[in-house]
XYZ file of C-alpha atoms in Angstrom:
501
model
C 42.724 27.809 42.023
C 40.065 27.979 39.507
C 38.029 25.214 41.499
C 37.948 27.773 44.088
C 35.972 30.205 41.465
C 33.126 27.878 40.905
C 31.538 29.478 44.316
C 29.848 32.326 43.499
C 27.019 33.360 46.234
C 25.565 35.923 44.701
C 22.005 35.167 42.859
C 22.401 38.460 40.485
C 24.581 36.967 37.966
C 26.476 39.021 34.971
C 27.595 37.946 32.089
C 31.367 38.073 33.493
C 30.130 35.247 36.337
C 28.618 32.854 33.092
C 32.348 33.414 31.546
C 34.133 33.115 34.855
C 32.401 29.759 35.720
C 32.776 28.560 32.259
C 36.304 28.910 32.244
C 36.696 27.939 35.894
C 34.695 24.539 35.274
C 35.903 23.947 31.738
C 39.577 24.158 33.218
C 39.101 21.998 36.036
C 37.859 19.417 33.927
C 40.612 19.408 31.404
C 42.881 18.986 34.355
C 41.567 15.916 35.296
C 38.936 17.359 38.420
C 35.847 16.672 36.791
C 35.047 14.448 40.097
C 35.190 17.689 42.228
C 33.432 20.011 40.495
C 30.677 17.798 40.126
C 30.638 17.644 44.252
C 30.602 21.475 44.319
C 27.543 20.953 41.366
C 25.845 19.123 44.354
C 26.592 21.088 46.823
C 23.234 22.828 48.090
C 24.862 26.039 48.427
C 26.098 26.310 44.963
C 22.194 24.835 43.342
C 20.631 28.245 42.646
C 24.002 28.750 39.856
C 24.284 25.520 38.726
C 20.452 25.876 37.741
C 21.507 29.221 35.893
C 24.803 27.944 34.352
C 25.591 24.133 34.813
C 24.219 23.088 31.166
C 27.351 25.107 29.944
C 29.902 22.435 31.183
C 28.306 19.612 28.969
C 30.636 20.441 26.103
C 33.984 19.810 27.851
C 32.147 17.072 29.575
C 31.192 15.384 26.977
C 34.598 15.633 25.234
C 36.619 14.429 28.070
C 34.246 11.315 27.907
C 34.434 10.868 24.192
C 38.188 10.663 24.812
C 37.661 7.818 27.134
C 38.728 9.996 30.246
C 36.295 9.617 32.102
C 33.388 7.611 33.105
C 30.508 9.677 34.925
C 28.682 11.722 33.589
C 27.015 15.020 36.361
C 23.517 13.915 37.316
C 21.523 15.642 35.309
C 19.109 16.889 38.409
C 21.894 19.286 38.665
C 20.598 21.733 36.340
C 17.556 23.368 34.813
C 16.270 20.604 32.720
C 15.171 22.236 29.423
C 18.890 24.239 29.669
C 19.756 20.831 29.974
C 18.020 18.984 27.425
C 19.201 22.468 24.858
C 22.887 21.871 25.620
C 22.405 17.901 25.096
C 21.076 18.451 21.990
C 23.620 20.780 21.015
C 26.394 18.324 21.640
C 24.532 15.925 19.730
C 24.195 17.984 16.711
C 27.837 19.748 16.517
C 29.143 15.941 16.539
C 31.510 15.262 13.537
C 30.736 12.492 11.742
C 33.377 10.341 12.953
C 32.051 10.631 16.449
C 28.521 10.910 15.824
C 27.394 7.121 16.735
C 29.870 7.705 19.880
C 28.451 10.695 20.865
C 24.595 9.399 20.342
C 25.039 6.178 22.585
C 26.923 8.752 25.179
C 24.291 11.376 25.237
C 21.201 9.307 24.874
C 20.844 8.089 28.931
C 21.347 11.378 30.074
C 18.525 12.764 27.409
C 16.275 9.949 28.018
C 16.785 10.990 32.027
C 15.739 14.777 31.481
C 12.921 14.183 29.200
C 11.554 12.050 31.991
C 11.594 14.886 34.353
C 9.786 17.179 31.955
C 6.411 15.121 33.357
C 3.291 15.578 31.115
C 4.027 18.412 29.548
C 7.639 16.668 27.286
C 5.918 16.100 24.128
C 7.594 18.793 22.172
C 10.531 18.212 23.904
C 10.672 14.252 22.872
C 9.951 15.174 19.976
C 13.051 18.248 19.416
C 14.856 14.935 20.535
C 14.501 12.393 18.607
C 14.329 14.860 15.643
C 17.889 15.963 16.133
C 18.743 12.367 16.788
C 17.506 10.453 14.087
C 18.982 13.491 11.679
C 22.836 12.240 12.957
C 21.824 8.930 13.158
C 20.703 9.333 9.347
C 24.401 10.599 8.361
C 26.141 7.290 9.487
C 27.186 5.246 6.223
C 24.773 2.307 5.543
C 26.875 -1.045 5.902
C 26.642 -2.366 2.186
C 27.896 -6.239 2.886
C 26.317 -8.639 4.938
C 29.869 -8.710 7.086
C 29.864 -5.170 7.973
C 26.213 -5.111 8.946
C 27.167 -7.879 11.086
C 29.617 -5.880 12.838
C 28.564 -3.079 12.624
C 31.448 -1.118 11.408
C 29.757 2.073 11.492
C 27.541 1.794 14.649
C 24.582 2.151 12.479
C 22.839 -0.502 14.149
C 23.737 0.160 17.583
C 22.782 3.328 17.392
C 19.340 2.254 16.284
C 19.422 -0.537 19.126
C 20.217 2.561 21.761
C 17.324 4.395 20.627
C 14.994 2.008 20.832
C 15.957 1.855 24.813
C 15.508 5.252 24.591
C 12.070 5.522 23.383
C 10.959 2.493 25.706
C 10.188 4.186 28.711
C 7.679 6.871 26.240
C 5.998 3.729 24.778
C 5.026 2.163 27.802
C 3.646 5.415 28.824
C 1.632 5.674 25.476
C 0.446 1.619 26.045
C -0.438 2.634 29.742
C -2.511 5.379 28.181
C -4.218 2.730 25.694
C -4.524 0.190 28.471
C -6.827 2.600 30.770
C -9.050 3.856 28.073
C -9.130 1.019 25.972
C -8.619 2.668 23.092
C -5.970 4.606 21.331
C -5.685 8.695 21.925
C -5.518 10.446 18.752
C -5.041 13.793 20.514
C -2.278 12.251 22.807
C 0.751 14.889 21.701
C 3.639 12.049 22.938
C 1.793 9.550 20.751
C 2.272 11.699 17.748
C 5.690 12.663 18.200
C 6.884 8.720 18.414
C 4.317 8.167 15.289
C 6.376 10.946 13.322
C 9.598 9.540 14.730
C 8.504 5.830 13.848
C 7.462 6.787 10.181
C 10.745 8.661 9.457
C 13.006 6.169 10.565
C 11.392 3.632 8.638
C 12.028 5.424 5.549
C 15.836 5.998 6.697
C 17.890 4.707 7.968
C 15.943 1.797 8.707
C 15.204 0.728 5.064
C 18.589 -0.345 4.819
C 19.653 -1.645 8.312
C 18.919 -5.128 9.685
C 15.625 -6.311 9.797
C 15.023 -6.915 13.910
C 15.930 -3.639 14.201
C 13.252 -2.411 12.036
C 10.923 -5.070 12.877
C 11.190 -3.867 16.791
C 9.946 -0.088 15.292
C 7.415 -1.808 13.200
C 6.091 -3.275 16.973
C 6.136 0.119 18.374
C 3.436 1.007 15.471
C 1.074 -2.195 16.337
C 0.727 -1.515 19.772
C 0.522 2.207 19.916
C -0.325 3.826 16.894
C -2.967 2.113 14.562
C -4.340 -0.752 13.679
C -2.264 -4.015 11.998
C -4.091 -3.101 8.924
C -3.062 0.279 8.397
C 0.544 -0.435 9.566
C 0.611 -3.091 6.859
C -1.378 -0.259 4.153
C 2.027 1.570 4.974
C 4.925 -0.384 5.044
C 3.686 -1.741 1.558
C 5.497 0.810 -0.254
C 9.178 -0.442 1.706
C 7.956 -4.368 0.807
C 7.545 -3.525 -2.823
C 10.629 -1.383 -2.467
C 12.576 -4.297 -1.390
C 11.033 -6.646 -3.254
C 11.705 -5.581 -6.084
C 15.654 -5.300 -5.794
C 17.356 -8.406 -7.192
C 19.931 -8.601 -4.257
C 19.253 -11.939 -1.723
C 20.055 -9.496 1.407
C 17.395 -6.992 0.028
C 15.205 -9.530 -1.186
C 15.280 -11.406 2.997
C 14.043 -8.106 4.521
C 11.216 -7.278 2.114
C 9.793 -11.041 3.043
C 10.629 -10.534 6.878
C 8.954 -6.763 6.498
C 5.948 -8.595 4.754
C 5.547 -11.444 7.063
C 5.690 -9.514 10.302
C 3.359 -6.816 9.202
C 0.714 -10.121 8.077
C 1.456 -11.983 11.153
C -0.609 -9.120 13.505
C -3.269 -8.630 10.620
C -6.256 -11.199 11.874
C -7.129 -13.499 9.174
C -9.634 -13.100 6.680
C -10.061 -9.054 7.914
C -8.525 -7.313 4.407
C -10.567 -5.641 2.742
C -11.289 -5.890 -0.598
C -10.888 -2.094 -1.248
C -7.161 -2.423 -0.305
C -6.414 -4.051 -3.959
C -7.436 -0.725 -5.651
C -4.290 0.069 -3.979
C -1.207 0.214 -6.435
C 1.338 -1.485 -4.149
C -1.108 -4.673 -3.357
C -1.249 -5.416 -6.535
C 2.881 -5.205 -7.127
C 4.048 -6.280 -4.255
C 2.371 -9.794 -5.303
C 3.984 -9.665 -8.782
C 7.575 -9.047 -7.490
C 6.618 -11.962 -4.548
C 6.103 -14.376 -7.672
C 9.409 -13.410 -9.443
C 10.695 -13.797 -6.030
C 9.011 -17.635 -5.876
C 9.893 -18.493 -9.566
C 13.030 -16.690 -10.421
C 14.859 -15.829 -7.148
C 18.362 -18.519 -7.508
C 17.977 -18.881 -3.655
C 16.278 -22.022 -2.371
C 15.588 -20.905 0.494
C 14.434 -17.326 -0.212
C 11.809 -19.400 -2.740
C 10.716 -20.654 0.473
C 9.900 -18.252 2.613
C 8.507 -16.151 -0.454
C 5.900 -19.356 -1.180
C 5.234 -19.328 2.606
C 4.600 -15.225 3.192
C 2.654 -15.014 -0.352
C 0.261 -17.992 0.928
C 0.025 -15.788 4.157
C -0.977 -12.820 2.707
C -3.835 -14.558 1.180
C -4.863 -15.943 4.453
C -5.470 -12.553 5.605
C -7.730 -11.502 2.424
C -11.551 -11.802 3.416
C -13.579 -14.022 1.378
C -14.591 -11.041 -2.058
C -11.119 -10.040 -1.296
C -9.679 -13.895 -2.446
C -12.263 -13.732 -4.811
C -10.933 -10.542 -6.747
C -7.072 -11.458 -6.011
C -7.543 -14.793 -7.389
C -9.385 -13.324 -10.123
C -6.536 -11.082 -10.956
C -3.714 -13.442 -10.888
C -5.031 -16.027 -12.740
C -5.188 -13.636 -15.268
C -1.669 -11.642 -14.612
C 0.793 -14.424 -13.297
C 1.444 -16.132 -16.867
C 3.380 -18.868 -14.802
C 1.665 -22.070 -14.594
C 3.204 -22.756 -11.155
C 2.037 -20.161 -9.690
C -1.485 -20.552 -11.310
C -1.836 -23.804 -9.825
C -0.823 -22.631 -6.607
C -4.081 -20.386 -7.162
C -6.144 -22.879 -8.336
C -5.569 -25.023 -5.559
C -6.315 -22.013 -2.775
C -9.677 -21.589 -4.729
C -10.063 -25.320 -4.099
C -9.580 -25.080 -0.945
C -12.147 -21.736 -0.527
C -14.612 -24.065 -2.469
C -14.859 -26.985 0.256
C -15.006 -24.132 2.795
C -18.109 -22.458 1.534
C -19.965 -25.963 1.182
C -19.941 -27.055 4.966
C -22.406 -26.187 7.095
C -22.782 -22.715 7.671
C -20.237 -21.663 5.195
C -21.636 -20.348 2.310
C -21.183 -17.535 0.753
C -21.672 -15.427 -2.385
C -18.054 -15.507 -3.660
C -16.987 -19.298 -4.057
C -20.818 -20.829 -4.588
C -23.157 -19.982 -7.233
C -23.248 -17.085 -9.865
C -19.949 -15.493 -9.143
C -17.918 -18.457 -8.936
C -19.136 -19.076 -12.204
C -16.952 -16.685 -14.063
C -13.994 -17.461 -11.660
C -14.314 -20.829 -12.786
C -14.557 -20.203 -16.569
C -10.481 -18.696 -16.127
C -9.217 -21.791 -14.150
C -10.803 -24.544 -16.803
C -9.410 -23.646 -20.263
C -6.461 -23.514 -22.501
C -4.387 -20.625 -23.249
C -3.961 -21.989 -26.941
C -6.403 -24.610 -27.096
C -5.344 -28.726 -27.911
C -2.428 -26.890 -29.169
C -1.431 -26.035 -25.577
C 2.019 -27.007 -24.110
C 0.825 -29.608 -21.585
C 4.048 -30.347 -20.163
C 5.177 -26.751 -19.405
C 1.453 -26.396 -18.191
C 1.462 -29.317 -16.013
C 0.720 -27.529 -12.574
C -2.228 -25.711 -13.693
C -4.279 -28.313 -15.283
C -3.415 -30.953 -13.191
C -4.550 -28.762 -10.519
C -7.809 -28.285 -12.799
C -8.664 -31.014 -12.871
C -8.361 -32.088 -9.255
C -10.652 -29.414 -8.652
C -13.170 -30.258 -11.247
C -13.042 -33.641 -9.961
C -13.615 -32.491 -6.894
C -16.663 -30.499 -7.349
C -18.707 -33.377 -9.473
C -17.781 -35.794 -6.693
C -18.792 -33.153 -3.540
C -21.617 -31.476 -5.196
C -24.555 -33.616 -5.789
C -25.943 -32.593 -8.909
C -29.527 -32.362 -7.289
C -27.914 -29.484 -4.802
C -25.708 -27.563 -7.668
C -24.469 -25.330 -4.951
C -21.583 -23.843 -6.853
C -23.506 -24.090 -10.527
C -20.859 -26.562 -12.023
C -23.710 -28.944 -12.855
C -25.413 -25.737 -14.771
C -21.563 -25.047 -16.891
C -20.669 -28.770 -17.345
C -22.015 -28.616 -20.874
C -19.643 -25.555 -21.353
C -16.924 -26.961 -19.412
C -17.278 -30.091 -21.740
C -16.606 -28.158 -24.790
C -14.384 -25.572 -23.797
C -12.187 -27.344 -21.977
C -12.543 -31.238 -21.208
C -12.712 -31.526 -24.797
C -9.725 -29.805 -26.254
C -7.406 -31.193 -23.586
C -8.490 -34.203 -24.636
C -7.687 -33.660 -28.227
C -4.197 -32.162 -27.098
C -3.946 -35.242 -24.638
C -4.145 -37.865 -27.536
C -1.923 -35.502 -29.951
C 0.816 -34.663 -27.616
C 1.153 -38.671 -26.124
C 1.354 -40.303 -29.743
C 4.348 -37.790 -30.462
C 5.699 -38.677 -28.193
C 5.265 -42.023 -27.997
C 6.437 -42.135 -31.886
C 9.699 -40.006 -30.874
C 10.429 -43.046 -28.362
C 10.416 -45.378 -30.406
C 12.277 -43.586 -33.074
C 14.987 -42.119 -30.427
C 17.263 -45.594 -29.512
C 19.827 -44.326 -32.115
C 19.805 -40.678 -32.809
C 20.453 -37.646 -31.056
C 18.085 -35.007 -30.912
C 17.548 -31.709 -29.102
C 14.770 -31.206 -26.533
C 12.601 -28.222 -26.227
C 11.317 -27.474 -22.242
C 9.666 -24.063 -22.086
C 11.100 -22.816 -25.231
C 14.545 -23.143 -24.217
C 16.587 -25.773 -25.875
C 18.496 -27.859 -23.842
C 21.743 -29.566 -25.015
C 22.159 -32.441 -27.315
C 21.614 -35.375 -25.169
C 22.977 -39.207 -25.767
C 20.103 -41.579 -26.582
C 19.637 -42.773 -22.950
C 19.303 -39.737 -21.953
C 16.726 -38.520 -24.806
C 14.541 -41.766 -23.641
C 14.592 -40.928 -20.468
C 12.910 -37.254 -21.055
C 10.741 -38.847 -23.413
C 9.625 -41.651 -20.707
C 8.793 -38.975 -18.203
C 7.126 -36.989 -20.667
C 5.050 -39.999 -21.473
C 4.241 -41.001 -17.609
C 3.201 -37.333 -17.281
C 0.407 -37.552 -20.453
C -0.690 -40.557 -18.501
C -1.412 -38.824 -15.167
C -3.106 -36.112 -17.045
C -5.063 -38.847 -18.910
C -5.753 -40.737 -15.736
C -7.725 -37.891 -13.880
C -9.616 -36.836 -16.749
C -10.864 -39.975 -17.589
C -12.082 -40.524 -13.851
C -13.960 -36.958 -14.728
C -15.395 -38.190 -18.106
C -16.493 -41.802 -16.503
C -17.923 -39.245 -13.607
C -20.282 -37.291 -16.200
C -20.745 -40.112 -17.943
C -22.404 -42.021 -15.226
C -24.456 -38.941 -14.199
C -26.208 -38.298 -17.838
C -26.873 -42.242 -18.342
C -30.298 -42.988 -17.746
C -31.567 -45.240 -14.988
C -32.674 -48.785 -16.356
């Protein structure tokens, strides 16, 4: 029988015994005796040629098990382990592509297993791996609807899933390493192989698979690699990828990429330098069309939430700049009051006890302030389609006469107020009174006509007289809001520049 063949005693092996036990073993196994050939594998006797020649059995191995024939794989202590780890690989790379994700979650326990007996020196050898891995795993079609990325039609994400099991065991070497120095090993040869591997599959496939997934690779660079800082520096140019696609399921994993890259990064630790960067200054302008224009409630939501976030994380000349730069690039007056009220809010930091700083008190707040208290076009400014921004304007101004005692003038507003009197307090004012007696006049004039209304420049449609009176009423309750807070500020200044009796 050709089971019988498989013994071969002598250590001075031809090339007619590598054919004979090829054929021998291959044949057994397609007959169904893979169980006793691996005992003869075991068998002491037999270990010096199944060092020499047992790798060669993996291919009809491995196709007996792809055909759901079997279910053991040989131990893998059976043979030499780089022969071993050669012939895996092999397997691995001569799968078609309907078996590929098959033959990866097959192969991968067995490879994991050898690598691990490799000891210290496997670096190269991990590496080799999950080079030709990732390269198959890269040829599996991308689910494109949110039901086949659920399941997974294509084992894309399973795959991914496997490897990550696979690479565990060389991560919590690498953190073992970090844990006993304290630091991270730049020199450490396994650490740069999972780097290379971590950047490429972020890039693909990961881009486009599910976001835990890629999240769980994104955690292998925080806690091995480098710092949260320069893992978010790089996965800035996915973020702005994603962000700026107009497809919800694209548009979810940019803002989960985002967040969990900010999450790790302490707050208040980015540096300024980072906005010289091109994608920090995009990635903010596609998170506003995200906030303003994205149909999706929800995805508004989380983008208001991760944008407020990644100022959080700016250091103080760093929120100084970035506010700076989108009050003066956001043309949205939503978003400008959102601004406006983080500057408040970076104000009434820097005047408690301890606080100050160059940024939000003084000289350089100055000009900051000069771009959040004036009027695009003047008392000819749209107040109702600028509502956010100088209502949030004028809280703040309010705010600052009322905290800031004139005889401490720690951010300088007591030094502009003559400035911010004519410039601004002034004109809005004038627009104030202009704007309210229109429309007060087109109330009274609107019980029996029809009209079109103007919001934003868009017309809306032709609207029954009830309905025309009730824009008009709003429109009128909002002048008087307006109107309410800035005469609190002009009864504020007026009280300060009276003189004592």
């Amino acid at each position: 029988m050709a089971l019988e063949l498989l013994s071969i005693k002598d250590e001075g092996f031809s090339p007619e015994d590598y054919d004979l036990f090829f054929t021998a073993g291959r044949t057994c196994i397609e007959q169904g005796n893979s169980a006793q050939v691996l005992s003869i594998l075991v068998d002491e006797k037999n270990k010096s040629i199944v060092r020499c020649m047992g790798w060669n059995l993996l291919g009809p191995l491995v196709q007996i098990l792809l055909k759901k024939e079997d279910g053991n794989l040989p131990h893998c202590h059976v043979c030499n382990p780089k022969e071993l780890l050669v012939g895996l690989l092999e397997q691995v790379e001569e799968a078609d592509t309907g078996s590929i994700a098959e033959t990866v979650t097959l192969l991968l326990k067995p490879l994991q297993t050898v690598l691990l007996r490799l000891g210290m020196k496997k670096a190269s050898s991990v590496g080799m791996a999950l080079s030709t891995l990732l390269s198959q795993v890269a040829r599996l079609p991308v689910p494109v609807t949110k039901e086949q990325e659920e399941d997974d039609v294509f084992g894309l994400c399973h795959c991914c899933t496997d490897l990550l099991q696979f690479v565990n065991p060389f991560v919590e070497e690498i953190k073992e390493v970090v844990k006993d120095n304290n630091r991270i090993s730049k020199d450490n040869e396994l650490r740069v192989e999972l780097l290379k591997f971590c950047m490429k599959s972020l890039s693909k496939p990961l881009l486009e698979v599910e976001m835990n997934t890629a999240n769980v690779f994104a955690d292998i660079l925080f806690t091995c690699f480098f710092s949260p800082i320069f893992v978010l520096q790089c996965n800035m140019e996915y973020i702005e990828l994603l962000l700026s696609r107009t497809e919800e399921s694209r548009l979810q994993k940019g803002l989960e990429l985002y967040e969990k890259s900010l999450i790790r990064v302490e707050d208040n630790s980015l540096p300024v330098d980072l906005l010289e960067l091109k994608t920090f200054f995009s990635v903010p302008q596609n998170l506003v069309k995200v906030m303003t224009l994205c149909p999706d409630q929800t995805l508004r939501t989380k983008g208001l939430k991760v944008f407020q976030l990644s100022i959080d994380k700016f250091n103080t000349e760093a929120k100084y700049k970035f506010f700076k730069g989108m009050l003066k690039t956001s043309h949205h007056a939503g978003v400008e009051g959102y601004i406006i009220k983080n500057i408040k809010n970076q104000i009434d930091f820097s005047l408690k006890p301890c606080n100050g700083n160059d940024w939000f008190l003084g000289k350089h707040l100055l000009p900051l302030l000069r771009l959040v208290l004036c009027l695009p076009h003047g008392p000819e400014t749209d107040l109702l389609q600028n509502l956010d921004r100088i209502m949030e304007s004028l809280n703040l101004l309010r705010y600052m006469l009322i905290r800031d005692k004139e005889w401490e003038n720690e951010t300088g507003i007591w030094t502009e107020l003559y400035k911010i009197e004519d410039n601004y307090l002034k004109p809005l004012r004038t627009g104030l009174n202009m704007s309210k007696a229109h429309y007060e006049a087109e109330l009274k004039n609107s019980k029996a006509s029809v009209c079109t209304v103007t919001v934003d420049n868009e017309k809306l449609p032709n609207m029954t007289p009830e309905m025309q009176i009730q824009v008009l009423q709003s429109a009128v309750f909002t002048f008087d809001l307006i109107e309410g807070v800035l005469a609190r500020i002009e009864e504020i200044i007026e009280t300060k520049e009276r003189p004592l009796s």
